């Protein structure tokens, strides 16, 4: 069965960096687009990054230049490098894949605070 497991979240000061990981299993990882979303307190889930099977990327304007996603097909893992973090980046971060239907990881908490 399809599984996504995020890790790497934590507490970081404003201006700091974190790298999130999403380990995938249960499908042919290299053939699928993987997405990152986040859900800030009291808000709806929002798109953070798209990473296609050919490693093309898309970021919403607010994340451009600060966030970078990449994949290691040998490890069935996607990464989200987040730099210059701001308090408003505080959220639970999820990875997502659509393999006939939508699958989500359990999420990893990122807190940006001094």
GROMACS .gro file of N, CA, C and O in nm:
model
  456
    1UNK      N    1   0.084  -0.117   0.000
    1UNK     CA    2   0.000   0.000   0.000
    1UNK      C    3   0.089   0.125   0.000
    1UNK      O    4   0.202   0.123   0.045
    2UNK      N    5   0.032   0.232  -0.053
    2UNK     CA    6   0.107   0.357  -0.062
    2UNK      C    7   0.126   0.414   0.078
    2UNK      O    8   0.033   0.423   0.158
    3UNK      N    9   0.252   0.453   0.105
    3UNK     CA   10   0.283   0.517   0.233
    3UNK      C   11   0.376   0.633   0.208
    3UNK      O   12   0.470   0.624   0.127
    4UNK      N   13   0.352   0.740   0.282
    4UNK     CA   14   0.439   0.858   0.282
    4UNK      C   15   0.469   0.892   0.427
    4UNK      O   16   0.376   0.902   0.508
    5UNK      N   17   0.596   0.910   0.458
    5UNK     CA   18   0.634   0.940   0.596
    5UNK      C   19   0.726   1.062   0.595
    5UNK      O   20   0.838   1.055   0.543
    6UNK      N   21   0.677   1.171   0.653
    6UNK     CA   22   0.757   1.293   0.662
    6UNK      C   23   0.842   1.293   0.788
    6UNK      O   24   0.804   1.233   0.890
    7UNK      N   25   0.954   1.362   0.781
    7UNK     CA   26   1.039   1.381   0.897
    7UNK      C   27   1.120   1.508   0.878
    7UNK      O   28   1.123   1.565   0.769
    8UNK      N   29   1.184   1.552   0.987
    8UNK     CA   30   1.274   1.666   0.979
    8UNK      C   31   1.220   1.796   1.035
    8UNK      O   32   1.292   1.897   1.037
    9UNK      N   33   1.096   1.795   1.078
    9UNK     CA   34   1.040   1.917   1.135
    9UNK      C   35   1.101   1.948   1.272
    9UNK      O   36   1.176   1.868   1.327
   10UNK      N   37   1.066   2.064   1.324
   10UNK     CA   38   1.116   2.103   1.454
   10UNK      C   39   1.102   2.251   1.477
   10UNK      O   40   1.031   2.321   1.403
   11UNK      N   41   1.170   2.298   1.580
   11UNK     CA   42   1.170   2.439   1.617
   11UNK      C   43   1.295   2.506   1.560
   11UNK      O   44   1.406   2.455   1.579
   12UNK      N   45   1.275   2.617   1.493
   12UNK     CA   46   1.387   2.690   1.433
   12UNK      C   47   1.364   2.839   1.452
   12UNK      O   48   1.249   2.885   1.455
   13UNK      N   49   1.471   2.913   1.466
   13UNK     CA   50   1.460   3.059   1.480
   13UNK      C   51   1.433   3.125   1.345
   13UNK      O   52   1.470   3.070   1.240
   14UNK      N   53   1.371   3.242   1.348
   14UNK     CA   54   1.352   3.315   1.222
   14UNK      C   55   1.484   3.335   1.150
   14UNK      O   56   1.587   3.366   1.213
   15UNK      N   57   1.481   3.316   1.020
   15UNK     CA   58   1.603   3.325   0.940
   15UNK      C   59   1.677   3.193   0.927
   15UNK      O   60   1.771   3.183   0.847
   16UNK      N   61   1.635   3.093   1.003
   16UNK     CA   62   1.702   2.964   1.000
   16UNK      C   63   1.654   2.876   0.885
   16UNK      O   64   1.573   2.917   0.802
   17UNK      N   65   1.708   2.754   0.886
   17UNK     CA   66   1.678   2.659   0.779
   17UNK      C   67   1.639   2.524   0.837
   17UNK      O   68   1.679   2.488   0.949
   18UNK      N   69   1.562   2.450   0.760
   18UNK     CA   70   1.528   2.312   0.792
   18UNK      C   71   1.519   2.235   0.662
   18UNK      O   72   1.485   2.291   0.557
   19UNK      N   73   1.548   2.106   0.669
   19UNK     CA   74   1.526   2.018   0.554
   19UNK      C   75   1.430   1.907   0.595
   19UNK      O   76   1.460   1.829   0.686
   20UNK      N   77   1.318   1.904   0.527
   20UNK     CA   78   1.220   1.800   0.550
   20UNK      C   79   1.244   1.686   0.452
   20UNK      O   80   1.291   1.707   0.340
   21UNK      N   81   1.209   1.566   0.495
   21UNK     CA   82   1.218   1.448   0.410
   21UNK      C   83   1.081   1.382   0.402
   21UNK      O   84   1.002   1.389   0.497
   22UNK      N   85   1.056   1.318   0.290
   22UNK     CA   86   0.934   1.240   0.271
   22UNK      C   87   0.976   1.107   0.210
   22UNK      O   88   1.016   1.102   0.093
   23UNK      N   89   0.967   1.002   0.290
   23UNK     CA   90   1.002   0.868   0.244
   23UNK      C   91   0.877   0.799   0.192
   23UNK      O   92   0.775   0.793   0.263
   24UNK      N   93   0.885   0.748   0.070
   24UNK     CA   94   0.768   0.690   0.004
   24UNK      C   95   0.786   0.540  -0.018
   24UNK      O   96   0.899   0.491  -0.033
   25UNK      N   97   0.674   0.470  -0.022
   25UNK     CA   98   0.676   0.327  -0.053
   25UNK      C   99   0.540   0.286  -0.107
   25UNK      O  100   0.441   0.358  -0.092
   26UNK      N  101   0.538   0.170  -0.173
   26UNK     CA  102   0.412   0.115  -0.220
   26UNK      C  103   0.372   0.153  -0.361
   26UNK      O  104   0.263   0.117  -0.406
   27UNK      N  105   0.458   0.226  -0.431
   27UNK     CA  106   0.431   0.263  -0.570
   27UNK      C  107   0.564   0.290  -0.639
   27UNK      O  108   0.669   0.295  -0.573
   28UNK      N  109   0.559   0.300  -0.772
   28UNK     CA  110   0.681   0.322  -0.849
   28UNK      C  111   0.719   0.469  -0.838
   28UNK      O  112   0.682   0.552  -0.921
   29UNK      N  113   0.794   0.497  -0.735
   29UNK     CA  114   0.823   0.634  -0.692
   29UNK      C  115   0.872   0.723  -0.805
   29UNK      O  116   0.826   0.836  -0.819
   30UNK      N  117   0.963   0.674  -0.885
   30UNK     CA  118   1.029   0.759  -0.985
   30UNK      C  119   0.932   0.809  -1.092
   30UNK      O  120   0.964   0.904  -1.165
   31UNK      N  121   0.816   0.749  -1.102
   31UNK     CA  122   0.722   0.784  -1.209
   31UNK      C  123   0.619   0.888  -1.168
   31UNK      O  124   0.535   0.926  -1.251
   32UNK      N  125   0.622   0.932  -1.043
   32UNK     CA  126   0.514   1.015  -0.992
   32UNK      C  127   0.560   1.152  -0.946
   32UNK      O  128   0.668   1.169  -0.890
   33UNK      N  129   0.469   1.247  -0.967
   33UNK     CA  130   0.485   1.381  -0.911
   33UNK      C  131   0.455   1.376  -0.762
   33UNK      O  132   0.356   1.315  -0.719
   34UNK      N  133   0.540   1.438  -0.684
   34UNK     CA  134   0.521   1.449  -0.540
   34UNK      C  135   0.501   1.597  -0.505
   34UNK      O  136   0.574   1.683  -0.557
   35UNK      N  137   0.405   1.622  -0.421
   35UNK     CA  138   0.374   1.760  -0.382
   35UNK      C  139   0.398   1.779  -0.233
   35UNK      O  140   0.382   1.685  -0.154
   36UNK      N  141   0.432   1.901  -0.197
   36UNK     CA  142   0.438   1.941  -0.057
   36UNK      C  143   0.325   2.041  -0.031
   36UNK      O  144   0.304   2.133  -0.111
   37UNK      N  145   0.259   2.023   0.081
   37UNK     CA  146   0.157   2.116   0.127
   37UNK      C  147   0.189   2.153   0.272
   37UNK      O  148   0.267   2.086   0.339
   38UNK      N  149   0.124   2.256   0.319
   38UNK     CA  150   0.131   2.289   0.460
   38UNK      C  151  -0.004   2.339   0.509
   38UNK      O  152  -0.085   2.388   0.430
   39UNK      N  153  -0.024   2.325   0.638
   39UNK     CA  154  -0.146   2.378   0.698
   39UNK      C  155  -0.107   2.461   0.818
   39UNK      O  156  -0.056   2.406   0.919
   40UNK      N  157  -0.127   2.589   0.806
   40UNK     CA  158  -0.098   2.681   0.916
   40UNK      C  159  -0.214   2.681   1.013
   40UNK      O  160  -0.327   2.650   0.976
   41UNK      N  161  -0.189   2.717   1.138
   41UNK     CA  162  -0.297   2.715   1.239
   41UNK      C  163  -0.419   2.796   1.194
   41UNK      O  164  -0.406   2.913   1.155
   42UNK      N  165  -0.534   2.733   1.197
   42UNK     CA  166  -0.658   2.801   1.164
   42UNK      C  167  -0.680   2.826   1.016
   42UNK      O  168  -0.776   2.895   0.979
   43UNK      N  169  -0.592   2.769   0.932
   43UNK     CA  170  -0.606   2.795   0.789
   43UNK      C  171  -0.618   2.665   0.711
   43UNK      O  172  -0.592   2.556   0.763
   44UNK      N  173  -0.658   2.677   0.585
   44UNK     CA  174  -0.669   2.560   0.499
   44UNK      C  175  -0.532   2.516   0.451
   44UNK      O  176  -0.436   2.594   0.451
   45UNK      N  177  -0.527   2.392   0.411
   45UNK     CA  178  -0.403   2.338   0.356
   45UNK      C  179  -0.368   2.412   0.227
   45UNK      O  180  -0.456   2.438   0.144
   46UNK      N  181  -0.239   2.445   0.209
   46UNK     CA  182  -0.196   2.519   0.090
   46UNK      C  183  -0.075   2.452   0.026
   46UNK      O  184   0.007   2.389   0.094
   47UNK      N  185  -0.065   2.470  -0.105
   47UNK     CA  186   0.045   2.411  -0.181
   47UNK      C  187   0.176   2.484  -0.150
   47UNK      O  188   0.180   2.607  -0.145
   48UNK      N  189   0.280   2.405  -0.131
   48UNK     CA  190   0.413   2.460  -0.105
   48UNK      C  191   0.506   2.438  -0.224
   48UNK      O  192   0.584   2.526  -0.260
   49UNK      N  193   0.500   2.318  -0.283
   49UNK     CA  194   0.592   2.287  -0.392
   49UNK      C  195   0.539   2.167  -0.469
   49UNK      O  196   0.473   2.080  -0.412
   50UNK      N  197   0.572   2.165  -0.597
   50UNK     CA  198   0.543   2.051  -0.684
   50UNK      C  199   0.676   2.002  -0.741
   50UNK      O  200   0.757   2.082  -0.787
   51UNK      N  201   0.694   1.871  -0.739
   51UNK     CA  202   0.815   1.810  -0.795
   51UNK      C  203   0.772   1.697  -0.888
   51UNK      O  204   0.718   1.597  -0.842
   52UNK      N  205   0.797   1.716  -1.017
   52UNK     CA  206   0.753   1.615  -1.113
   52UNK      C  207   0.849   1.497  -1.119
   52UNK      O  208   0.959   1.501  -1.061
   53UNK      N  209   0.810   1.396  -1.193
   53UNK     CA  210   0.894   1.277  -1.208
   53UNK      C  211   1.026   1.310  -1.278
   53UNK      O  212   1.126   1.241  -1.257
   54UNK      N  213   1.026   1.415  -1.359
   54UNK     CA  214   1.149   1.455  -1.427
   54UNK      C  215   1.221   1.567  -1.352
   54UNK      O  216   1.307   1.636  -1.409
   55UNK      N  217   1.180   1.588  -1.227
   55UNK     CA  218   1.243   1.686  -1.137
   55UNK      C  219   1.220   1.831  -1.177
   55UNK      O  220   1.297   1.919  -1.138
   56UNK      N  221   1.115   1.855  -1.254
   56UNK     CA  222   1.071   1.994  -1.272
   56UNK      C  223   1.000   2.037  -1.145
   56UNK      O  224   0.933   1.957  -1.080
   57UNK      N  225   1.013   2.165  -1.113
   57UNK     CA  226   0.957   2.215  -0.988
   57UNK      C  227   0.867   2.336  -1.012
   57UNK      O  228   0.881   2.408  -1.112
   58UNK      N  229   0.776   2.355  -0.918
   58UNK     CA  230   0.690   2.474  -0.916
   58UNK      C  231   0.673   2.516  -0.772
   58UNK      O  232   0.654   2.431  -0.683
   59UNK      N  233   0.679   2.647  -0.750
   59UNK     CA  234   0.659   2.702  -0.615
   59UNK      C  235   0.564   2.821  -0.624
   59UNK      O  236   0.577   2.904  -0.714
   60UNK      N  237   0.474   2.835  -0.528
   60UNK     CA  238   0.398   2.960  -0.520
   60UNK      C  239   0.494   3.076  -0.497
   60UNK      O  240   0.605   3.059  -0.447
   61UNK      N  241   0.448   3.194  -0.533
   61UNK     CA  242   0.535   3.312  -0.528
   61UNK      C  243   0.597   3.334  -0.391
   61UNK      O  244   0.715   3.371  -0.380
   62UNK      N  245   0.522   3.308  -0.285
   62UNK     CA  246   0.572   3.337  -0.150
   62UNK      C  247   0.685   3.244  -0.107
   62UNK      O  248   0.758   3.273  -0.013
   63UNK      N  249   0.701   3.132  -0.176
   63UNK     CA  250   0.805   3.036  -0.143
   63UNK      C  251   0.924   3.043  -0.238
   63UNK      O  252   1.031   2.989  -0.206
   64UNK      N  253   0.909   3.107  -0.351
   64UNK     CA  254   1.016   3.112  -0.449
   64UNK      C  255   1.141   3.176  -0.390
   64UNK      O  256   1.136   3.278  -0.323
   65UNK      N  257   1.254   3.112  -0.416
   65UNK     CA  258   1.381   3.164  -0.367
   65UNK      C  259   1.415   3.122  -0.226
   65UNK      O  260   1.529   3.137  -0.182
   66UNK      N  261   1.316   3.072  -0.151
   66UNK     CA  262   1.342   3.027  -0.014
   66UNK      C  263   1.331   2.876   0.001
   66UNK      O  264   1.399   2.816   0.083
   67UNK      N  265   1.242   2.816  -0.077
   67UNK     CA  266   1.218   2.672  -0.066
   67UNK      C  267   1.271   2.602  -0.192
   67UNK      O  268   1.262   2.656  -0.303
   68UNK      N  269   1.322   2.483  -0.170
   68UNK     CA  270   1.375   2.404  -0.282
   68UNK      C  271   1.344   2.257  -0.258
   68UNK      O  272   1.379   2.203  -0.153
   69UNK      N  273   1.279   2.195  -0.354
   69UNK     CA  274   1.247   2.053  -0.340
   69UNK      C  275   1.326   1.971  -0.439
   69UNK      O  276   1.355   2.016  -0.551
   70UNK      N  277   1.362   1.851  -0.399
   70UNK     CA  278   1.440   1.762  -0.483
   70UNK      C  279   1.404   1.618  -0.449
   70UNK      O  280   1.336   1.593  -0.349
   71UNK      N  281   1.450   1.526  -0.531
   71UNK     CA  282   1.419   1.386  -0.507
   71UNK      C  283   1.542   1.300  -0.527
   71UNK      O  284   1.628   1.331  -0.607
   72UNK      N  285   1.543   1.189  -0.453
   72UNK     CA  286   1.644   1.085  -0.469
   72UNK      C  287   1.568   0.956  -0.500
   72UNK      O  288   1.515   0.891  -0.409
   73UNK      N  289   1.561   0.922  -0.627
   73UNK     CA  290   1.483   0.806  -0.666
   73UNK      C  291   1.543   0.675  -0.613
   73UNK      O  292   1.470   0.577  -0.595
   74UNK      N  293   1.672   0.673  -0.590
   74UNK     CA  294   1.735   0.553  -0.536
   74UNK      C  295   1.689   0.527  -0.392
   74UNK      O  296   1.688   0.413  -0.346
   75UNK      N  297   1.652   0.634  -0.322
   75UNK     CA  298   1.609   0.622  -0.182
   75UNK      C  299   1.458   0.638  -0.168
   75UNK      O  300   1.406   0.639  -0.055
   76UNK      N  301   1.387   0.656  -0.279
   76UNK     CA  302   1.241   0.680  -0.273
   76UNK      C  303   1.208   0.793  -0.175
   76UNK      O  304   1.114   0.783  -0.095
   77UNK      N  305   1.283   0.900  -0.184
   77UNK     CA  306   1.269   1.009  -0.089
   77UNK      C  307   1.267   1.144  -0.161
   77UNK      O  308   1.343   1.164  -0.256
   78UNK      N  309   1.181   1.230  -0.111
   78UNK     CA  310   1.175   1.368  -0.157
   78UNK      C  311   1.216   1.458  -0.042
   78UNK      O  312   1.185   1.428   0.074
   79UNK      N  313   1.283   1.567  -0.076
   79UNK     CA  314   1.331   1.661   0.025
   79UNK      C  315   1.271   1.799   0.000
   79UNK      O  316   1.243   1.837  -0.113
   80UNK      N  317   1.252   1.871   0.108
   80UNK     CA  318   1.212   2.012   0.100
   80UNK      C  319   1.309   2.091   0.184
   80UNK      O  320   1.305   2.084   0.307
   81UNK      N  321   1.396   2.165   0.118
   81UNK     CA  322   1.490   2.252   0.187
   81UNK      C  323   1.424   2.388   0.204
   81UNK      O  324   1.381   2.449   0.106
   82UNK      N  325   1.416   2.433   0.327
   82UNK     CA  326   1.350   2.560   0.357
   82UNK      C  327   1.452   2.653   0.421
   82UNK      O  328   1.510   2.620   0.526
   83UNK      N  329   1.473   2.768   0.360
   83UNK     CA  330   1.569   2.867   0.407
   83UNK      C  331   1.498   2.997   0.440
   83UNK      O  332   1.385   3.020   0.399
   84UNK      N  333   1.569   3.082   0.513
   84UNK     CA  334   1.516   3.214   0.550
   84UNK      C  335   1.375   3.201   0.607
   84UNK      O  336   1.283   3.274   0.567
   85UNK      N  337   1.361   3.110   0.699
   85UNK     CA  338   1.227   3.082   0.752
   85UNK      C  339   1.173   3.200   0.832
   85UNK      O  340   1.248   3.273   0.899
   86UNK      N  341   1.041   3.215   0.823
   86UNK     CA  342   0.969   3.324   0.888
   86UNK      C  343   0.868   3.266   0.985
   86UNK      O  344   0.823   3.151   0.966
   87UNK      N  345   0.826   3.342   1.084
   87UNK     CA  346   0.724   3.291   1.176
   87UNK      C  347   0.597   3.244   1.103
   87UNK      O  348   0.534   3.147   1.145
   88UNK      N  349   0.564   3.308   0.993
   88UNK     CA  350   0.445   3.268   0.918
   88UNK      C  351   0.461   3.138   0.842
   88UNK      O  352   0.366   3.088   0.781
   89UNK      N  353   0.582   3.082   0.842
   89UNK     CA  354   0.602   2.948   0.785
   89UNK      C  355   0.567   2.839   0.885
   89UNK      O  356   0.570   2.720   0.850
   90UNK      N  357   0.535   2.877   1.007
   90UNK     CA  358   0.494   2.779   1.107
   90UNK      C  359   0.370   2.705   1.060
   90UNK      O  360   0.268   2.767   1.027
   91UNK      N  361   0.380   2.573   1.054
   91UNK     CA  362   0.272   2.492   0.998
   91UNK      C  363   0.307   2.344   1.013
   91UNK      O  364   0.420   2.309   1.047
   92UNK      N  365   0.208   2.261   0.985
   92UNK     CA  366   0.234   2.119   0.965
   92UNK      C  367   0.255   2.098   0.815
   92UNK      O  368   0.173   2.142   0.735
   93UNK      N  369   0.364   2.036   0.781
   93UNK     CA  370   0.401   2.015   0.641
   93UNK      C  371   0.374   1.870   0.602
   93UNK      O  372   0.410   1.777   0.676
   94UNK      N  373   0.310   1.853   0.487
   94UNK     CA  374   0.270   1.722   0.438
   94UNK      C  375   0.326   1.697   0.298
   94UNK      O  376   0.333   1.789   0.216
   95UNK      N  377   0.359   1.573   0.268
   95UNK     CA  378   0.381   1.536   0.130
   95UNK      C  379   0.260   1.461   0.078
   95UNK      O  380   0.182   1.404   0.157
   96UNK      N  381   0.244   1.465  -0.052
   96UNK     CA  382   0.123   1.414  -0.116
   96UNK      C  383   0.159   1.351  -0.251
   96UNK      O  384   0.247   1.400  -0.323
   97UNK      N  385   0.088   1.244  -0.284
   97UNK     CA  386   0.100   1.184  -0.416
   97UNK      C  387  -0.039   1.137  -0.459
   97UNK      O  388  -0.122   1.100  -0.376
   98UNK      N  389  -0.064   1.145  -0.587
   98UNK     CA  390  -0.188   1.092  -0.642
   98UNK      C  391  -0.155   0.968  -0.723
   98UNK      O  392  -0.097   0.976  -0.831
   99UNK      N  393  -0.188   0.852  -0.667
   99UNK     CA  394  -0.173   0.724  -0.735
   99UNK      C  395  -0.313   0.665  -0.743
   99UNK      O  396  -0.357   0.593  -0.653
  100UNK      N  397  -0.384   0.700  -0.847
  100UNK     CA  398  -0.527   0.668  -0.865
  100UNK      C  399  -0.614   0.745  -0.767
  100UNK      O  400  -0.728   0.782  -0.798
  101UNK      N  401  -0.566   0.767  -0.648
  101UNK     CA  402  -0.634   0.853  -0.552
  101UNK      C  403  -0.527   0.928  -0.471
  101UNK      O  404  -0.407   0.902  -0.486
  102UNK      N  405  -0.571   1.019  -0.387
  102UNK     CA  406  -0.478   1.102  -0.310
  102UNK      C  407  -0.429   1.028  -0.186
  102UNK      O  408  -0.507   0.969  -0.112
  103UNK      N  409  -0.297   1.039  -0.166
  103UNK     CA  410  -0.236   0.986  -0.045
  103UNK      C  411  -0.157   1.099   0.022
  103UNK      O  412  -0.090   1.178  -0.045
  104UNK      N  413  -0.164   1.099   0.156
  104UNK     CA  414  -0.096   1.200   0.236
  104UNK      C  415  -0.013   1.133   0.344
  104UNK      O  416  -0.050   1.028   0.395
  105UNK      N  417   0.097   1.198   0.379
  105UNK     CA  418   0.170   1.155   0.496
  105UNK      C  419   0.102   1.205   0.622
  105UNK      O  420  -0.001   1.275   0.616
  106UNK      N  421   0.162   1.175   0.737
  106UNK     CA  422   0.103   1.214   0.864
  106UNK      C  423   0.137   1.358   0.901
  106UNK      O  424   0.076   1.416   0.989
  107UNK      N  425   0.233   1.416   0.830
  107UNK     CA  426   0.273   1.554   0.854
  107UNK      C  427   0.387   1.566   0.953
  107UNK      O  428   0.408   1.478   1.038
  108UNK      N  429   0.461   1.676   0.942
  108UNK     CA  430   0.567   1.707   1.037
  108UNK      C  431   0.556   1.854   1.075
  108UNK      O  432   0.538   1.940   0.988
  109UNK      N  433   0.564   1.881   1.203
  109UNK     CA  434   0.543   2.017   1.254
  109UNK      C  435   0.671   2.100   1.238
  109UNK      O  436   0.780   2.056   1.278
  110UNK      N  437   0.654   2.217   1.180
  110UNK     CA  438   0.762   2.316   1.172
  110UNK      C  439   0.718   2.439   1.249
  110UNK      O  440   0.611   2.496   1.221
  111UNK      N  441   0.799   2.480   1.345
  111UNK     CA  442   0.769   2.599   1.424
  111UNK      C  443   0.885   2.696   1.411
  111UNK      O  444   0.999   2.659   1.441
  112UNK      N  445   0.853   2.815   1.366
  112UNK     CA  446   0.954   2.919   1.349
  112UNK      C  447   0.928   3.027   1.454
  112UNK      O  448   0.828   3.099   1.447
  113UNK      N  449   1.017   3.033   1.550
  113UNK     CA  450   0.996   3.123   1.662
  113UNK      C  451   1.127   3.152   1.732
  113UNK      O  452   1.216   3.065   1.738
  114UNK      N  453   1.137   3.271   1.786
  114UNK     CA  454   1.255   3.305   1.864
  114UNK      C  455   1.230   3.276   2.012
  114UNK      O  456   1.319   3.298   2.095
   0.00000   0.00000   0.00000
